[in-house]
mmCIF file of C-alpha atoms in Angstrom:
data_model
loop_
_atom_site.group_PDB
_atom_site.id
_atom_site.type_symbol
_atom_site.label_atom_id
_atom_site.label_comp_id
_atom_site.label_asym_id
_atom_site.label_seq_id
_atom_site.Cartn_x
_atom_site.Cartn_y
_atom_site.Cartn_z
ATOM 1 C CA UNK A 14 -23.023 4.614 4.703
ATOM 2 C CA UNK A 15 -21.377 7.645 6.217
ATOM 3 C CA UNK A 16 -18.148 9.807 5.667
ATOM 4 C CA UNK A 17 -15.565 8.431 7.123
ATOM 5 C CA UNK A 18 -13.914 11.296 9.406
ATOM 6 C CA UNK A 19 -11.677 13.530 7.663
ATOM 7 C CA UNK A 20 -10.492 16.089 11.040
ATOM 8 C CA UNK A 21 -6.856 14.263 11.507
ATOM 9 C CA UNK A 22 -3.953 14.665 10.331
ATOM 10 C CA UNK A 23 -1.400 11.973 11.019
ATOM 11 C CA UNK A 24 -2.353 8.545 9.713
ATOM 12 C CA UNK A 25 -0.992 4.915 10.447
ATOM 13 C CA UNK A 26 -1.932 1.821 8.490
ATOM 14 C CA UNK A 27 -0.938 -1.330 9.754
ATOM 15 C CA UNK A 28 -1.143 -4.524 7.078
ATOM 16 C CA UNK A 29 0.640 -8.156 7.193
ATOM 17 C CA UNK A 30 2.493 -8.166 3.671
ATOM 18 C CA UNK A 31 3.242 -5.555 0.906
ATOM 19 C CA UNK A 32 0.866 -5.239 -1.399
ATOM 20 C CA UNK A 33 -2.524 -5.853 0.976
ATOM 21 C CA UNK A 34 -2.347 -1.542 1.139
ATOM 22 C CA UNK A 35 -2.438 -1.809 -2.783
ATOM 23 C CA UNK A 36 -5.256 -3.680 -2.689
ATOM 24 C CA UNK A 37 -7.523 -2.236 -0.423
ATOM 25 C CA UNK A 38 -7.092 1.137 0.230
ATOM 26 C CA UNK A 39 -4.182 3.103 -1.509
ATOM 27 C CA UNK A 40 -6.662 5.369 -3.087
ATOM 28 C CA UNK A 41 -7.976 6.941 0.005
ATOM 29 C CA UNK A 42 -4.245 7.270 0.742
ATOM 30 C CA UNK A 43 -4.000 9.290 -2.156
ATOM 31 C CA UNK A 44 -6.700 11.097 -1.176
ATOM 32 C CA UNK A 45 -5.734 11.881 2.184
ATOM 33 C CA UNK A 46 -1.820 12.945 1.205
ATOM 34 C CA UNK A 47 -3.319 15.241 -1.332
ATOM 35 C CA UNK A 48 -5.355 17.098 1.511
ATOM 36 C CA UNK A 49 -1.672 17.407 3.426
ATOM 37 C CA UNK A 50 -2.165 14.558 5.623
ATOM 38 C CA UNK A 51 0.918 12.703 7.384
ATOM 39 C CA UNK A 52 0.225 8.994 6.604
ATOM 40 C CA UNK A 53 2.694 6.402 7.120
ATOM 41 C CA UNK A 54 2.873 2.512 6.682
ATOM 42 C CA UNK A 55 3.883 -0.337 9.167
ATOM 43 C CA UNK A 56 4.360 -3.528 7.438
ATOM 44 C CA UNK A 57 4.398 -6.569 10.110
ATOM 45 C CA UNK A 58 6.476 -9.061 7.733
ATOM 46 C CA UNK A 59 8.051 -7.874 4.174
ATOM 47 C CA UNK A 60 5.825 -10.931 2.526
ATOM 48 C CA UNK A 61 8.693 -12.804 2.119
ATOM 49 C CA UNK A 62 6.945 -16.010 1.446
ATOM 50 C CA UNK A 63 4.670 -14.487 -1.452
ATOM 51 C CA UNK A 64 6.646 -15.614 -4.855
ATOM 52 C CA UNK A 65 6.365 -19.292 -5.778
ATOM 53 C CA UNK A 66 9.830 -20.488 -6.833
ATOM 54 C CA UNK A 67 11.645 -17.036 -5.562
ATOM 55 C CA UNK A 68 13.585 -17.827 -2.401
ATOM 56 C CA UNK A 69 12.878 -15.530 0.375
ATOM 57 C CA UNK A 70 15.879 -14.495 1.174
ATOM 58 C CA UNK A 71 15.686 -12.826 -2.476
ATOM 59 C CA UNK A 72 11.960 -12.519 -2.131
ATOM 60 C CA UNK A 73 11.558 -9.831 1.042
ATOM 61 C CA UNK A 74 13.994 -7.472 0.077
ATOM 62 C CA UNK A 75 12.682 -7.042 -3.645
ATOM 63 C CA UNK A 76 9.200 -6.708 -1.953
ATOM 64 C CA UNK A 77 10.417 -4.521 0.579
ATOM 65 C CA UNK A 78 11.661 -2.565 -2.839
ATOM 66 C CA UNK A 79 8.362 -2.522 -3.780
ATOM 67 C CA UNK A 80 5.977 -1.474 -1.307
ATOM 68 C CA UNK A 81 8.589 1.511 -0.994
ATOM 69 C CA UNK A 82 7.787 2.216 -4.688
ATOM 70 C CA UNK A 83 4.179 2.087 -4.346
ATOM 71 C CA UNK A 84 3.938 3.898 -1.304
ATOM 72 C CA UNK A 85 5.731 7.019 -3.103
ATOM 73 C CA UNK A 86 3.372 6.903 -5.350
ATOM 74 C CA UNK A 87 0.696 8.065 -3.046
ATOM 75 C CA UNK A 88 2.372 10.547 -1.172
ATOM 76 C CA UNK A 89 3.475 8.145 1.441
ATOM 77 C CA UNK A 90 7.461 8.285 2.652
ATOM 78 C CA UNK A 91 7.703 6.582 5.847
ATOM 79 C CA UNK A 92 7.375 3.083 5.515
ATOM 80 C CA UNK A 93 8.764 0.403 8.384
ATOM 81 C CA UNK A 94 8.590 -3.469 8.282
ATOM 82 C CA UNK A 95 8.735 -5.284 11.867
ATOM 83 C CA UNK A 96 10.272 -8.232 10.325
ATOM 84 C CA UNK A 97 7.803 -11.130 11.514
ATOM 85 C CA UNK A 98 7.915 -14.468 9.560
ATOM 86 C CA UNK A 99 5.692 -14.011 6.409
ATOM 87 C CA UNK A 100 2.615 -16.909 6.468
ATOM 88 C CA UNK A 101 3.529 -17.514 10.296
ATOM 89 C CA UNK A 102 2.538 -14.384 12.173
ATOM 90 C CA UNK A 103 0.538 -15.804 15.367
ATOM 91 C CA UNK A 104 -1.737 -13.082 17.053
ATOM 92 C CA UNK A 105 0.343 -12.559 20.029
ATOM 93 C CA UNK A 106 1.292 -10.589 22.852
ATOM 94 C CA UNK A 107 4.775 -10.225 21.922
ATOM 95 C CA UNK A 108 2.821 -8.625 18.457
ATOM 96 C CA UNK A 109 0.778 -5.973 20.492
ATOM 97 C CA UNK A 110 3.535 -4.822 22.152
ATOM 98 C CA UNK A 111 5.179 -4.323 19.248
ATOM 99 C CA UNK A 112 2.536 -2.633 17.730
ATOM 100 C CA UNK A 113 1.704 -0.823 20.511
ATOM 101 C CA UNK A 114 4.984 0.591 20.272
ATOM 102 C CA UNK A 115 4.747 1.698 17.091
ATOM 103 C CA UNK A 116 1.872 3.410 17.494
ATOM 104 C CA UNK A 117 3.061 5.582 20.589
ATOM 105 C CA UNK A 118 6.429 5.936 17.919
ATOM 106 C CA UNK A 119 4.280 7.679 15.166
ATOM 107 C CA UNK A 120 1.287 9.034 16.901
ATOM 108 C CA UNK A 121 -1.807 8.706 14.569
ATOM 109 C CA UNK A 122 -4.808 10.138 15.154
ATOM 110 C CA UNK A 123 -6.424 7.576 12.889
ATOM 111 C CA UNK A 124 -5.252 4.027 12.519
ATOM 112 C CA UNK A 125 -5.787 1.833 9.378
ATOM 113 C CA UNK A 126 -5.894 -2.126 9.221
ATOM 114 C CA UNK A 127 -6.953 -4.773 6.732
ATOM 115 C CA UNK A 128 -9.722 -7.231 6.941
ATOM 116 C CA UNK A 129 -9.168 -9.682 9.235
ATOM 117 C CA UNK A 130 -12.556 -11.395 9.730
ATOM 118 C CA UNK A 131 -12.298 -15.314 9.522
ATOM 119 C CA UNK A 132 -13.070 -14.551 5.736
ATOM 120 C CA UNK A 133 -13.114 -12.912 2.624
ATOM 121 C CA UNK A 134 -16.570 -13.972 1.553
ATOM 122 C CA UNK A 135 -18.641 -17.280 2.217
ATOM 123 C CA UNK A 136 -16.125 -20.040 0.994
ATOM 124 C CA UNK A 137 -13.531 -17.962 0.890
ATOM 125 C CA UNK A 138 -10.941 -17.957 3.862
ATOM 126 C CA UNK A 139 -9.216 -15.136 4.624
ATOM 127 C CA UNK A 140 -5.262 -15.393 5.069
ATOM 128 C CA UNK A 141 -3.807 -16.275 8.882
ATOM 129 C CA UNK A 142 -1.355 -13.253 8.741
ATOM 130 C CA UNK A 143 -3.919 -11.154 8.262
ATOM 131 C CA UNK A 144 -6.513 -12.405 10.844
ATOM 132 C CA UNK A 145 -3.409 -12.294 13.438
ATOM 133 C CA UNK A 146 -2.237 -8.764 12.658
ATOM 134 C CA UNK A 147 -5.197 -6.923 12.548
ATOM 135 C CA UNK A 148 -6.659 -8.390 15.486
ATOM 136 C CA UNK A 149 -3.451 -8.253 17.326
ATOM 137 C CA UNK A 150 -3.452 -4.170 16.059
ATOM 138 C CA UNK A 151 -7.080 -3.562 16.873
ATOM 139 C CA UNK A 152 -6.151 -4.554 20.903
ATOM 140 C CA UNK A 153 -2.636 -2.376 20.263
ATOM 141 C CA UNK A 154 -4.653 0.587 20.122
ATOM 142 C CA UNK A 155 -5.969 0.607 22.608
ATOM 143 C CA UNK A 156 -2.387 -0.689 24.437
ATOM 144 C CA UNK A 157 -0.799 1.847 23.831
ATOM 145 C CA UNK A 158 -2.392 4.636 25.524
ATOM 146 C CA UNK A 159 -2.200 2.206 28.763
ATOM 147 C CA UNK A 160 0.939 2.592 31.229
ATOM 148 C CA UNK A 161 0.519 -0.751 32.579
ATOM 149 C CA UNK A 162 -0.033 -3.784 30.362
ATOM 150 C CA UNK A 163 3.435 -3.209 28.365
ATOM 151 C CA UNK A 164 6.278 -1.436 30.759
ATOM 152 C CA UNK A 165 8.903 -2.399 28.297
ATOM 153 C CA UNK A 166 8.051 0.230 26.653
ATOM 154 C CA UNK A 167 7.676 3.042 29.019
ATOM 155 C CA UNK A 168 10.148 5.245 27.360
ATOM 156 C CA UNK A 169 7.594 5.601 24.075
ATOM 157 C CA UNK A 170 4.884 8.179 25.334
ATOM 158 C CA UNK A 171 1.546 6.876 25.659
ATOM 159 C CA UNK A 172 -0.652 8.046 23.030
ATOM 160 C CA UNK A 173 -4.178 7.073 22.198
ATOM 161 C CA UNK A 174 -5.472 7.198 18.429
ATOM 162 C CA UNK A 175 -9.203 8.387 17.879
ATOM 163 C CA UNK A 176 -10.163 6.279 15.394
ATOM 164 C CA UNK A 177 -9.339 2.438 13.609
ATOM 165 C CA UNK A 178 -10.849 2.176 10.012
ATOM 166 C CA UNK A 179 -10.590 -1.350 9.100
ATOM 167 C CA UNK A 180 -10.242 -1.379 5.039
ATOM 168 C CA UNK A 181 -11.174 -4.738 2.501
ATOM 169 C CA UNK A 182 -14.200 -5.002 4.177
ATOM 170 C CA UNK A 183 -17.444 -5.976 1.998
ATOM 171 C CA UNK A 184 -19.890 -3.743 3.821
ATOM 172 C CA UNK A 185 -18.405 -0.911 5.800
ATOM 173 C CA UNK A 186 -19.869 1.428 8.273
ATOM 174 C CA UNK A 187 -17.701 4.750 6.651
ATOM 175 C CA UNK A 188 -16.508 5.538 3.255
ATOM 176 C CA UNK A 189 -14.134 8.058 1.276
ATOM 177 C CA UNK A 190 -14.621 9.494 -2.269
ATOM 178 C CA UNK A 191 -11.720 8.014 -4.359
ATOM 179 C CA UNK A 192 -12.837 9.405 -7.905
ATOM 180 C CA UNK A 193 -10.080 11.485 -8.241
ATOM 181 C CA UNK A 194 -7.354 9.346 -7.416
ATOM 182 C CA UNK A 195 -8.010 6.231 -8.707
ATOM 183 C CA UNK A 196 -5.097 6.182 -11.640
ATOM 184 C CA UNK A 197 -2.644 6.832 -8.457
ATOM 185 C CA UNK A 198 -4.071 3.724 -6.976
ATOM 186 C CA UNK A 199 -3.624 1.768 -10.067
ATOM 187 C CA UNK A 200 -0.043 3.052 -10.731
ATOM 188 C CA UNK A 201 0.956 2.094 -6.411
ATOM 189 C CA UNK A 202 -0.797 -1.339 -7.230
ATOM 190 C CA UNK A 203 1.102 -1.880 -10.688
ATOM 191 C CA UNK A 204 4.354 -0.984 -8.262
ATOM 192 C CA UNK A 205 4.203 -4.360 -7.038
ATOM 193 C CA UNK A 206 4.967 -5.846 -10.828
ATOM 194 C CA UNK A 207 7.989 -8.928 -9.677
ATOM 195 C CA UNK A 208 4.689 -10.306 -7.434
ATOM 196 C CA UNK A 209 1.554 -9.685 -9.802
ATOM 197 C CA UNK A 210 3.930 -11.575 -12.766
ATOM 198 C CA UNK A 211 4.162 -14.618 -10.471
ATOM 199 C CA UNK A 212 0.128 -14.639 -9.780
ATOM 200 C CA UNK A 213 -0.862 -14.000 -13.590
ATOM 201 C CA UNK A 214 0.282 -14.443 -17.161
ATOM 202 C CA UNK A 215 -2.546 -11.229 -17.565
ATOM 203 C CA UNK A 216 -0.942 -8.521 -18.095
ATOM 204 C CA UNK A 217 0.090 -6.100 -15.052
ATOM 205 C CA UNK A 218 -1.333 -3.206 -15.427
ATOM 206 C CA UNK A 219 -4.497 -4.877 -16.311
ATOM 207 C CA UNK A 220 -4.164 -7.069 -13.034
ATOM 208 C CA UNK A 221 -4.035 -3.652 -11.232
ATOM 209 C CA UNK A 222 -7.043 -1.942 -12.323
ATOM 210 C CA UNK A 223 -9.171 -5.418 -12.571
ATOM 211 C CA UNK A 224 -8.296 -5.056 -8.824
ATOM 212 C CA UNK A 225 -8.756 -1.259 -8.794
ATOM 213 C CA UNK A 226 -12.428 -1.720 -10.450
ATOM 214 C CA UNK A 227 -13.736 -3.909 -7.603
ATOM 215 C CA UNK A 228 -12.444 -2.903 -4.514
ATOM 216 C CA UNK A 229 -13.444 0.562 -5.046
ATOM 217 C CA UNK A 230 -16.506 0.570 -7.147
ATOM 218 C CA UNK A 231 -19.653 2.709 -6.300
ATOM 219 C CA UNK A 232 -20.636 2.065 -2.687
ATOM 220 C CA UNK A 233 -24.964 1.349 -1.769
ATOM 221 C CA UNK A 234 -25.905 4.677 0.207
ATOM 222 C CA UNK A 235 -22.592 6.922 -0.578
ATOM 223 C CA UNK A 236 -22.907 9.562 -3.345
ATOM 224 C CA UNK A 237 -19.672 8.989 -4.757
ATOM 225 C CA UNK A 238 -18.607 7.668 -8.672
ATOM 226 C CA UNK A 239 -15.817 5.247 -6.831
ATOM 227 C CA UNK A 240 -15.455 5.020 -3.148
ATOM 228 C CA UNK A 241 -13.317 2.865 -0.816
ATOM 229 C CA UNK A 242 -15.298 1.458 2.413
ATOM 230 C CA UNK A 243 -13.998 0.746 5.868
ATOM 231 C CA UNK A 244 -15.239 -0.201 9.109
ATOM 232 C CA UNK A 245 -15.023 2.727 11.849
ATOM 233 C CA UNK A 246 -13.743 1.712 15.200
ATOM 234 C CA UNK A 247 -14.020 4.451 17.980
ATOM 235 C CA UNK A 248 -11.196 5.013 21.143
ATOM 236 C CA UNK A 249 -10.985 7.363 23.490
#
């Protein structure tokens, strides 16, 4: 397992619902904002749907409250949500362009999305937002440094990212030391408290690190105490 490329400076991640950063790769956020690196967040739907018994109309703005909250935490500022129906986000091309546009709107050298294989591990399936809006980001990359396939937005100036890391992956081409800022990544995760309270009577901050623990645990073939792993995509 390599390093995953460290010679950028403005970052984008690009996840379905608040809290899927939290869980896979807000410490190599905090990593990379410690360093001095620009990295901002672009929600797709502000996971509206995610509290049993919470309407969403209460629901997305709390959530919104929270990923805002967690994202501070890390050294993260700029955080937009598209607005897309939370659990009904179809992989699109009305999505691409959209994303496509956001990407020529911040200009990242590096691009981060969440898993979005069919699933999380064998029995497991993985959610439909997220197999729609990584997909649908993995082909906006590569939109928007075209001029052709989206003239709507003409105006943005085409700009073409170097890299896509895809985080919450089980075995990863890359990784990124996270030793040092793993009780950031706890703290951004225990941000989202009104939505870890509905999935647990545990406790949590315990919740948070449980999570913490696995997703960035010692990696086979990195030489790092606690790493976070991600799949490297390369553009031109």
């Amino acid at each position: 397992m390599e390093q995953l490329p460290e010679d950028w400076q403005r970052g984008l991640v690009i996840v379905a619902h608040p809290d899927d950063i939290e869980y896979g790769c807000a410490a190599a956020v905090a990593r990379w904002t410690a360093q001095g690196k620009d990295v901002r967040y672009l929600l797709v739907t502000s996971g509206e749907a995610g509290i049993a018994g919470l309407p969403p109309a209460e629901c997305g703005p709390l959530r919104e409250d929270e990923e805002r909250a967690s994202a501070k935490v890390v050294g993260v500022s700029a955080v937009e949500f598209l607005g897309y129906p939370d659990g009904r986000v179809v992989e699109s091309l009305e999505l691409r362009r959209d994303l496509a546009a956001a990407i020529r709107r911040h200009q990242p050298e590096l691009v981060v999305l969440f898993n979005f294989g069919d699933i999380w591990a064998r029995g497991y399936a993985n959610s439909a937002d997220h197999r729609a809006v990584g997909r649908a980001a993995l082909d906006a990359v590569s939109d928007a440094g075209n001029e052709w396939i989206f003239p709507e937005i003409a105006d943005l100036p085409r700009h073409s990212p170097r890299w896509a890391a895809v985080a919450g992956v089980a075995d990863g081409s890359h990784a990124v030391d996270v030793s040092d800022h793993i009780e950031q990544a706890v703290e951004s995760l225990t941000c989202h408290h009104r939505y870890l309270a509905a999935l647990s009577d545990e406790p949590v901050a315990d919740q948070a690190r449980a999570v913490l623990e696995m997703t960035s645990g010692p990696k086979e073939g990195f030489a790092a105490a606690r790493a976070v792993a991600f799949e490297l995509y390369h553009f031109g």
